Amino acid sequence: MSLTQLRPSPQHAAPPPKPNRAKLWLYRFDTKATPYIFIAPFFIIFTIFGLFPIIFNAIVSLRTWRLDDPDKDGWAGFDNFSKLLSDSDFWNALYNTIGIFILSTVPQLLLALILANLLNRKLSGQTFWRIGILLPYLTPVVASTLVFAVFFARDSGMANWFLSLVGYGQEQPLDWRADKWSSWIAIATMVNWKWIGYNALLYLSAMQAIPKDVYEAAAVDGAGPWRQLWRITVPMIQPVVVFTVILSTIGGLQLFNEPMMFDENPQSASGGSAHQFQTIAVMIYKVGWKDLNLGYAAAISWALFLLILIVAAINATLTKRIGGDR
Amino acid sequence: MKHLGKSGLAAAAAAALLLSGCSGQSLEGNNDKAAEGAVTLKIAFWGDMGLDKLKTQYEAAHPNVKIVLNSGEYNAQHEDLQKKLVAGSGAPDISAIDEGFIVQFRSQADKFVNFMDKGGADYEAKYLPWKWKQSLSSDGKQIGLGTDVGGLAMCYRSDLFQKAGLPTDREAVSKLWTNWDDFINVGKQYTAKTGKKFIDSGTNMFNPVLSQQAVGFYDESEKLQMEGGPKVAFDVSMKAVDAGISANLASFQPNWDQGFKKDQFAVLACPAWMLGHIQDTAPEQKGKWDIAAIPGGGGNWGGSWWTIPSQGKNVDAAADFVKWLVAPEQQIEVFKTVGNLPSQPALYKDAAVLDYKKEFMSNAPTGQIFAATAEQLKPQYLGKKNGPTRVAVENVITQVQQGKLKSANAWAEAVKQAEKASTS
């Protein structure tokens, strides 16, 4: 704004030395067009890598596109979407996705909050702990999932060894992949392990911006640490909470690597012998690259996109209410 | 002004990136054309196909050809090829395709060089007829020339057999199980004596038995035929699971690899290429494994083809190389290096194959054993939906092994899932 005010408008320009036309054009170009050029790279890249795939995907979802049957290519209207509504695999995948999402997101953010609160105190080796909790985030997800797959193995897995310490599964060790509840817990554990530290650091950075005197005043008024956390810290870091909630909603609903690699036979992308833990993202992969039905896969992708929009909106509204109405 | 300066910098950096991206590409192009008439052939495959030595040999004989070998992971290579075919560019000049994926690519024959146009018709007589047919599209285009087949045999742990009081000599073991019922009975004996499981998984009973049937999941009119071959194979696998001789381990997974080391199973249906896997997974078990005939005779698991995606720029040079690669001398060379069994029956009479003994497998004459089983094989048509259908039925077997499903109800569920997969 200050720049535009400083600029003499053309009417008030001193007339005596006739304005150089080229210079004037350059001047105008500089003030009018340059800002757009500066922001253009983002929009160009977004159009190519963000907008185009979304639109292309929408077009594909309205077509029949089968790699194993090239002759069938053509417009399909809403066939793929109506197939989706009657596909029990899709509803099962939706159920799994939401189940694993709740099991992973809620404990993840709560634990991250508590962890951040602990790290916000005076500790010896503060930097060590703060960096330490970020390590799981730095581990490549494929590597960590492979380790977890062995951890949750039926025979001689470490998880079953822990269970045997409390006397569970002596005769028949728990097959983590066999049932919905056990496979969901295993997958949610992987997600939580990876993301708790990352979210804790985000919370921590926001907490450091809260003035200390607020806490002092609360302490004088007799508020304990738990009450301080919920009544002062959480409302004051609320924007960051909303951010992490939306981010983990997107990540949680798109869950792919963990259920894919956890499978006994990852090549099949079936998410367990009876699709116990097949998430929507895994189903998209299976339909697209195993059944070779790209049109239907695109339709499921769009359903997932809509689902994420809805859940993210609900979560954001709920989270805003936590702090805002107090 | 400060802000302007910053974003200006960013824009400049972005521009620089774009520019360098372009120049990088043009540089690459220049390199390709540097030598007059030079041709670079990129070859994609998985594992070790014994090409290292052959590459040097071919390059020495053809100074204008440079060969780049790209060995990757089995699934990743096939999926990458599929994506590049959809994209229309970026595929390797030559790509290996396995039996598990050949149906998928056969139905996209337009995207491959048709070997019928490259003098491939002469090759038909040289190949096992079913091998030739498997890579032939429905409108008669030949998308690849076969390299190896996975003739089936039964690998067994002679040391564990001895402990269980079973014969250890490969002739005697072969006589123990002329059919699958005998095989399951031997398993029961073994399990009763040692308390250990006999086979790795029910799915690894289902697949070999299915490959021995005249008709697999689909007949040649692409109709699902569950009541024929699949029913026979499914019943055998259920019998094995019910007999309690299966360790219920999924193949090629960490648990399975551990199963090798911890003696969790004593037999394994093994095609020629499996020997390398056993050797890599449990090198300390050298001399403890041996090979007998598979019950029911014959059978095939895996085996690959060399194909040329038609989007390549050097398809003629690629075709020349593939033809050279499948010539008898080179096929025998590959067999000696990595043990992959050639798919041209004439070679099964070759002394180099017949005399070959595998040291790791107690010096078993693997050449003779595998050649015999490959020749006995009944050709089986693999339908378009063969892959997904097989996975669906395997999943049902896994459910039984996990105790989620009673074996009495399993067949109905298998039919239901197979029908679903056939329309997926």
JSON list of C-alpha atoms in Angstrom, two decimals, chain B residues 108-232:
[
{"chain": "B", "resi": 108, "resn": "GLN", "atom": "CA", "xyz": [-2.68, -54.64, -24.05]},
{"chain": "B", "resi": 109, "resn": "ALA", "atom": "CA", "xyz": [-0.83, -56.18, -26.99]},
{"chain": "B", "resi": 110, "resn": "ASP", "atom": "CA", "xyz": [-1.04, -52.92, -28.98]},
{"chain": "B", "resi": 111, "resn": "LYS", "atom": "CA", "xyz": [1.45, -51.36, -26.65]},
{"chain": "B", "resi": 112, "resn": "PHE", "atom": "CA", "xyz": [4.12, -53.99, -27.41]},
{"chain": "B", "resi": 113, "resn": "VAL", "atom": "CA", "xyz": [6.14, -54.90, -30.44]},
{"chain": "B", "resi": 114, "resn": "ASN", "atom": "CA", "xyz": [4.51, -57.87, -32.12]},
{"chain": "B", "resi": 115, "resn": "PHE", "atom": "CA", "xyz": [7.18, -60.52, -32.53]},
{"chain": "B", "resi": 116, "resn": "MET", "atom": "CA", "xyz": [5.18, -61.99, -35.42]},
{"chain": "B", "resi": 117, "resn": "ASP", "atom": "CA", "xyz": [6.33, -58.91, -37.38]},
{"chain": "B", "resi": 118, "resn": "LYS", "atom": "CA", "xyz": [9.94, -59.49, -36.34]},
{"chain": "B", "resi": 119, "resn": "GLY", "atom": "CA", "xyz": [10.30, -62.99, -37.69]},
{"chain": "B", "resi": 120, "resn": "GLY", "atom": "CA", "xyz": [9.02, -64.45, -34.44]},
{"chain": "B", "resi": 121, "resn": "ALA", "atom": "CA", "xyz": [6.86, -67.04, -36.17]},
{"chain": "B", "resi": 122, "resn": "ASP", "atom": "CA", "xyz": [9.97, -69.19, -36.64]},
{"chain": "B", "resi": 123, "resn": "TYR", "atom": "CA", "xyz": [10.25, -69.44, -32.89]},
{"chain": "B", "resi": 124, "resn": "GLU", "atom": "CA", "xyz": [6.86, -71.02, -32.30]},
{"chain": "B", "resi": 125, "resn": "ALA", "atom": "CA", "xyz": [8.10, -74.55, -32.95]},
{"chain": "B", "resi": 126, "resn": "LYS", "atom": "CA", "xyz": [11.04, -74.12, -30.60]},
{"chain": "B", "resi": 127, "resn": "TYR", "atom": "CA", "xyz": [8.97, -73.33, -27.53]},
{"chain": "B", "resi": 128, "resn": "LEU", "atom": "CA", "xyz": [6.82, -75.37, -25.21]},
{"chain": "B", "resi": 129, "resn": "PRO", "atom": "CA", "xyz": [3.41, -74.86, -26.85]},
{"chain": "B", "resi": 130, "resn": "TRP", "atom": "CA", "xyz": [1.74, -73.55, -23.67]},
{"chain": "B", "resi": 131, "resn": "LYS", "atom": "CA", "xyz": [4.59, -71.13, -23.04]},
{"chain": "B", "resi": 132, "resn": "TRP", "atom": "CA", "xyz": [4.18, -69.73, -26.54]},
{"chain": "B", "resi": 133, "resn": "LYS", "atom": "CA", "xyz": [0.41, -69.42, -26.08]},
{"chain": "B", "resi": 134, "resn": "GLN", "atom": "CA", "xyz": [0.52, -67.66, -22.74]},
{"chain": "B", "resi": 135, "resn": "SER", "atom": "CA", "xyz": [2.02, -64.51, -24.20]},
{"chain": "B", "resi": 136, "resn": "LEU", "atom": "CA", "xyz": [-0.10, -64.61, -27.35]},
{"chain": "B", "resi": 137, "resn": "SER", "atom": "CA", "xyz": [-2.94, -62.07, -27.48]},
{"chain": "B", "resi": 138, "resn": "SER", "atom": "CA", "xyz": [-6.45, -63.08, -28.48]},
{"chain": "B", "resi": 139, "resn": "ASP", "atom": "CA", "xyz": [-5.94, -61.52, -31.93]},
{"chain": "B", "resi": 140, "resn": "GLY", "atom": "CA", "xyz": [-2.73, -63.47, -32.52]},
{"chain": "B", "resi": 141, "resn": "LYS", "atom": "CA", "xyz": [-0.07, -60.94, -31.56]},
{"chain": "B", "resi": 142, "resn": "GLN", "atom": "CA", "xyz": [3.03, -62.33, -29.84]},
{"chain": "B", "resi": 143, "resn": "ILE", "atom": "CA", "xyz": [4.13, -59.78, -27.24]},
{"chain": "B", "resi": 144, "resn": "GLY", "atom": "CA", "xyz": [7.19, -61.61, -25.95]},
{"chain": "B", "resi": 145, "resn": "LEU", "atom": "CA", "xyz": [9.68, -64.41, -26.34]},
{"chain": "B", "resi": 146, "resn": "GLY", "atom": "CA", "xyz": [9.80, -66.81, -23.41]},
{"chain": "B", "resi": 147, "resn": "THR", "atom": "CA", "xyz": [12.92, -67.10, -21.34]},
{"chain": "B", "resi": 148, "resn": "ASP", "atom": "CA", "xyz": [12.37, -69.43, -18.39]},
{"chain": "B", "resi": 149, "resn": "VAL", "atom": "CA", "xyz": [9.63, -71.68, -16.99]},
{"chain": "B", "resi": 150, "resn": "GLY", "atom": "CA", "xyz": [9.01, -72.70, -13.41]},
{"chain": "B", "resi": 151, "resn": "GLY", "atom": "CA", "xyz": [8.56, -76.44, -13.65]},
{"chain": "B", "resi": 152, "resn": "LEU", "atom": "CA", "xyz": [7.49, -77.71, -10.25]},
{"chain": "B", "resi": 153, "resn": "ALA", "atom": "CA", "xyz": [9.18, -80.17, -7.95]},
{"chain": "B", "resi": 154, "resn": "MET", "atom": "CA", "xyz": [8.92, -80.79, -4.22]},
{"chain": "B", "resi": 155, "resn": "CYS", "atom": "CA", "xyz": [11.80, -79.61, -2.06]},
{"chain": "B", "resi": 156, "resn": "TYR", "atom": "CA", "xyz": [12.20, -81.34, 1.29]},
{"chain": "B", "resi": 157, "resn": "ARG", "atom": "CA", "xyz": [14.45, -81.21, 4.32]},
{"chain": "B", "resi": 158, "resn": "SER", "atom": "CA", "xyz": [16.27, -84.54, 4.35]},
{"chain": "B", "resi": 159, "resn": "ASP", "atom": "CA", "xyz": [17.61, -83.91, 7.87]},
{"chain": "B", "resi": 160, "resn": "LEU", "atom": "CA", "xyz": [14.11, -83.34, 9.26]},
{"chain": "B", "resi": 161, "resn": "PHE", "atom": "CA", "xyz": [12.79, -86.36, 7.35]},
{"chain": "B", "resi": 162, "resn": "GLN", "atom": "CA", "xyz": [15.46, -88.50, 8.94]},
{"chain": "B", "resi": 163, "resn": "LYS", "atom": "CA", "xyz": [14.49, -87.35, 12.43]},
{"chain": "B", "resi": 164, "resn": "ALA", "atom": "CA", "xyz": [10.89, -88.23, 11.68]},
{"chain": "B", "resi": 165, "resn": "GLY", "atom": "CA", "xyz": [11.87, -91.71, 10.54]},
{"chain": "B", "resi": 166, "resn": "LEU", "atom": "CA", "xyz": [10.97, -91.02, 6.91]},
{"chain": "B", "resi": 167, "resn": "PRO", "atom": "CA", "xyz": [13.13, -92.07, 3.96]},
{"chain": "B", "resi": 168, "resn": "THR", "atom": "CA", "xyz": [15.62, -89.44, 2.83]},
{"chain": "B", "resi": 169, "resn": "ASP", "atom": "CA", "xyz": [16.69, -90.70, -0.58]},
{"chain": "B", "resi": 170, "resn": "ARG", "atom": "CA", "xyz": [15.04, -88.63, -3.32]},
{"chain": "B", "resi": 171, "resn": "GLU", "atom": "CA", "xyz": [13.86, -91.68, -5.26]},
{"chain": "B", "resi": 172, "resn": "ALA", "atom": "CA", "xyz": [12.31, -93.20, -2.16]},
{"chain": "B", "resi": 173, "resn": "VAL", "atom": "CA", "xyz": [10.70, -89.90, -1.17]},
{"chain": "B", "resi": 174, "resn": "SER", "atom": "CA", "xyz": [9.18, -89.49, -4.62]},
{"chain": "B", "resi": 175, "resn": "LYS", "atom": "CA", "xyz": [7.63, -92.92, -4.23]},
{"chain": "B", "resi": 176, "resn": "LEU", "atom": "CA", "xyz": [6.13, -91.93, -0.87]},
{"chain": "B", "resi": 177, "resn": "TRP", "atom": "CA", "xyz": [3.72, -89.55, -2.56]},
{"chain": "B", "resi": 178, "resn": "THR", "atom": "CA", "xyz": [2.41, -90.42, -5.97]},
{"chain": "B", "resi": 179, "resn": "ASN", "atom": "CA", "xyz": [-0.73, -88.41, -5.29]},
{"chain": "B", "resi": 180, "resn": "TRP", "atom": "CA", "xyz": [-1.75, -85.61, -2.94]},
{"chain": "B", "resi": 181, "resn": "ASP", "atom": "CA", "xyz": [-3.63, -87.85, -0.51]},
{"chain": "B", "resi": 182, "resn": "ASP", "atom": "CA", "xyz": [-0.42, -89.79, 0.06]},
{"chain": "B", "resi": 183, "resn": "PHE", "atom": "CA", "xyz": [1.37, -86.53, 0.53]},
{"chain": "B", "resi": 184, "resn": "ILE", "atom": "CA", "xyz": [-1.06, -85.41, 3.25]},
{"chain": "B", "resi": 185, "resn": "ASN", "atom": "CA", "xyz": [-0.71, -88.79, 4.95]},
{"chain": "B", "resi": 186, "resn": "VAL", "atom": "CA", "xyz": [3.08, -88.44, 5.00]},
{"chain": "B", "resi": 187, "resn": "GLY", "atom": "CA", "xyz": [2.50, -85.01, 6.51]},
{"chain": "B", "resi": 188, "resn": "LYS", "atom": "CA", "xyz": [0.30, -86.47, 9.24]},
{"chain": "B", "resi": 189, "resn": "GLN", "atom": "CA", "xyz": [2.97, -89.06, 10.05]},
{"chain": "B", "resi": 190, "resn": "TYR", "atom": "CA", "xyz": [5.60, -86.36, 10.20]},
{"chain": "B", "resi": 191, "resn": "THR", "atom": "CA", "xyz": [3.52, -84.09, 12.43]},
{"chain": "B", "resi": 192, "resn": "ALA", "atom": "CA", "xyz": [2.53, -86.95, 14.72]},
{"chain": "B", "resi": 193, "resn": "LYS", "atom": "CA", "xyz": [6.15, -88.00, 15.17]},
{"chain": "B", "resi": 194, "resn": "THR", "atom": "CA", "xyz": [7.80, -84.61, 15.57]},
{"chain": "B", "resi": 195, "resn": "GLY", "atom": "CA", "xyz": [5.00, -82.30, 16.73]},
{"chain": "B", "resi": 196, "resn": "LYS", "atom": "CA", "xyz": [6.06, -79.90, 13.99]},
{"chain": "B", "resi": 197, "resn": "LYS", "atom": "CA", "xyz": [4.14, -78.72, 10.94]},
{"chain": "B", "resi": 198, "resn": "PHE", "atom": "CA", "xyz": [4.85, -80.27, 7.55]},
{"chain": "B", "resi": 199, "resn": "ILE", "atom": "CA", "xyz": [3.91, -77.68, 4.91]},
{"chain": "B", "resi": 200, "resn": "ASP", "atom": "CA", "xyz": [4.24, -73.88, 4.97]},
{"chain": "B", "resi": 201, "resn": "SER", "atom": "CA", "xyz": [0.70, -72.94, 4.00]},
{"chain": "B", "resi": 202, "resn": "GLY", "atom": "CA", "xyz": [-2.57, -74.22, 2.55]},
{"chain": "B", "resi": 203, "resn": "THR", "atom": "CA", "xyz": [-2.26, -71.75, -0.32]},
{"chain": "B", "resi": 204, "resn": "ASN", "atom": "CA", "xyz": [0.98, -73.43, -1.35]},
{"chain": "B", "resi": 205, "resn": "MET", "atom": "CA", "xyz": [-0.98, -76.65, -1.73]},
{"chain": "B", "resi": 206, "resn": "PHE", "atom": "CA", "xyz": [-3.77, -74.98, -3.66]},
{"chain": "B", "resi": 207, "resn": "ASN", "atom": "CA", "xyz": [-1.59, -73.34, -6.29]},
{"chain": "B", "resi": 208, "resn": "PRO", "atom": "CA", "xyz": [0.49, -76.34, -7.40]},
{"chain": "B", "resi": 209, "resn": "VAL", "atom": "CA", "xyz": [-2.57, -78.63, -7.47]},
{"chain": "B", "resi": 210, "resn": "LEU", "atom": "CA", "xyz": [-4.48, -76.04, -9.51]},
{"chain": "B", "resi": 211, "resn": "SER", "atom": "CA", "xyz": [-1.61, -75.78, -11.99]},
{"chain": "B", "resi": 212, "resn": "GLN", "atom": "CA", "xyz": [-1.87, -79.55, -12.58]},
{"chain": "B", "resi": 213, "resn": "GLN", "atom": "CA", "xyz": [-5.52, -79.36, -13.65]},
{"chain": "B", "resi": 214, "resn": "ALA", "atom": "CA", "xyz": [-6.58, -79.26, -17.27]},
{"chain": "B", "resi": 215, "resn": "VAL", "atom": "CA", "xyz": [-8.74, -76.18, -16.73]},
{"chain": "B", "resi": 216, "resn": "GLY", "atom": "CA", "xyz": [-7.86, -73.51, -14.17]},
{"chain": "B", "resi": 217, "resn": "PHE", "atom": "CA", "xyz": [-10.15, -70.76, -12.96]},
{"chain": "B", "resi": 218, "resn": "TYR", "atom": "CA", "xyz": [-11.25, -69.82, -16.48]},
{"chain": "B", "resi": 219, "resn": "ASP", "atom": "CA", "xyz": [-11.90, -71.75, -19.63]},
{"chain": "B", "resi": 220, "resn": "GLU", "atom": "CA", "xyz": [-10.89, -70.38, -23.03]},
{"chain": "B", "resi": 221, "resn": "SER", "atom": "CA", "xyz": [-14.17, -68.51, -23.36]},
{"chain": "B", "resi": 222, "resn": "GLU", "atom": "CA", "xyz": [-13.24, -66.58, -20.20]},
{"chain": "B", "resi": 223, "resn": "LYS", "atom": "CA", "xyz": [-15.98, -68.25, -18.18]},
{"chain": "B", "resi": 224, "resn": "LEU", "atom": "CA", "xyz": [-15.31, -68.86, -14.48]},
{"chain": "B", "resi": 225, "resn": "GLN", "atom": "CA", "xyz": [-15.14, -72.63, -13.81]},
{"chain": "B", "resi": 226, "resn": "MET", "atom": "CA", "xyz": [-15.00, -73.07, -10.07]},
{"chain": "B", "resi": 227, "resn": "GLU", "atom": "CA", "xyz": [-16.45, -76.58, -10.00]},
{"chain": "B", "resi": 228, "resn": "GLY", "atom": "CA", "xyz": [-13.64, -78.07, -12.11]},
{"chain": "B", "resi": 229, "resn": "GLY", "atom": "CA", "xyz": [-9.94, -77.64, -11.31]},
{"chain": "B", "resi": 230, "resn": "PRO", "atom": "CA", "xyz": [-10.33, -75.05, -8.55]},
{"chain": "B", "resi": 231, "resn": "LYS", "atom": "CA", "xyz": [-12.66, -77.36, -6.57]},
{"chain": "B", "resi": 232, "resn": "VAL", "atom": "CA", "xyz": [-10.11, -80.22, -6.73]}
]
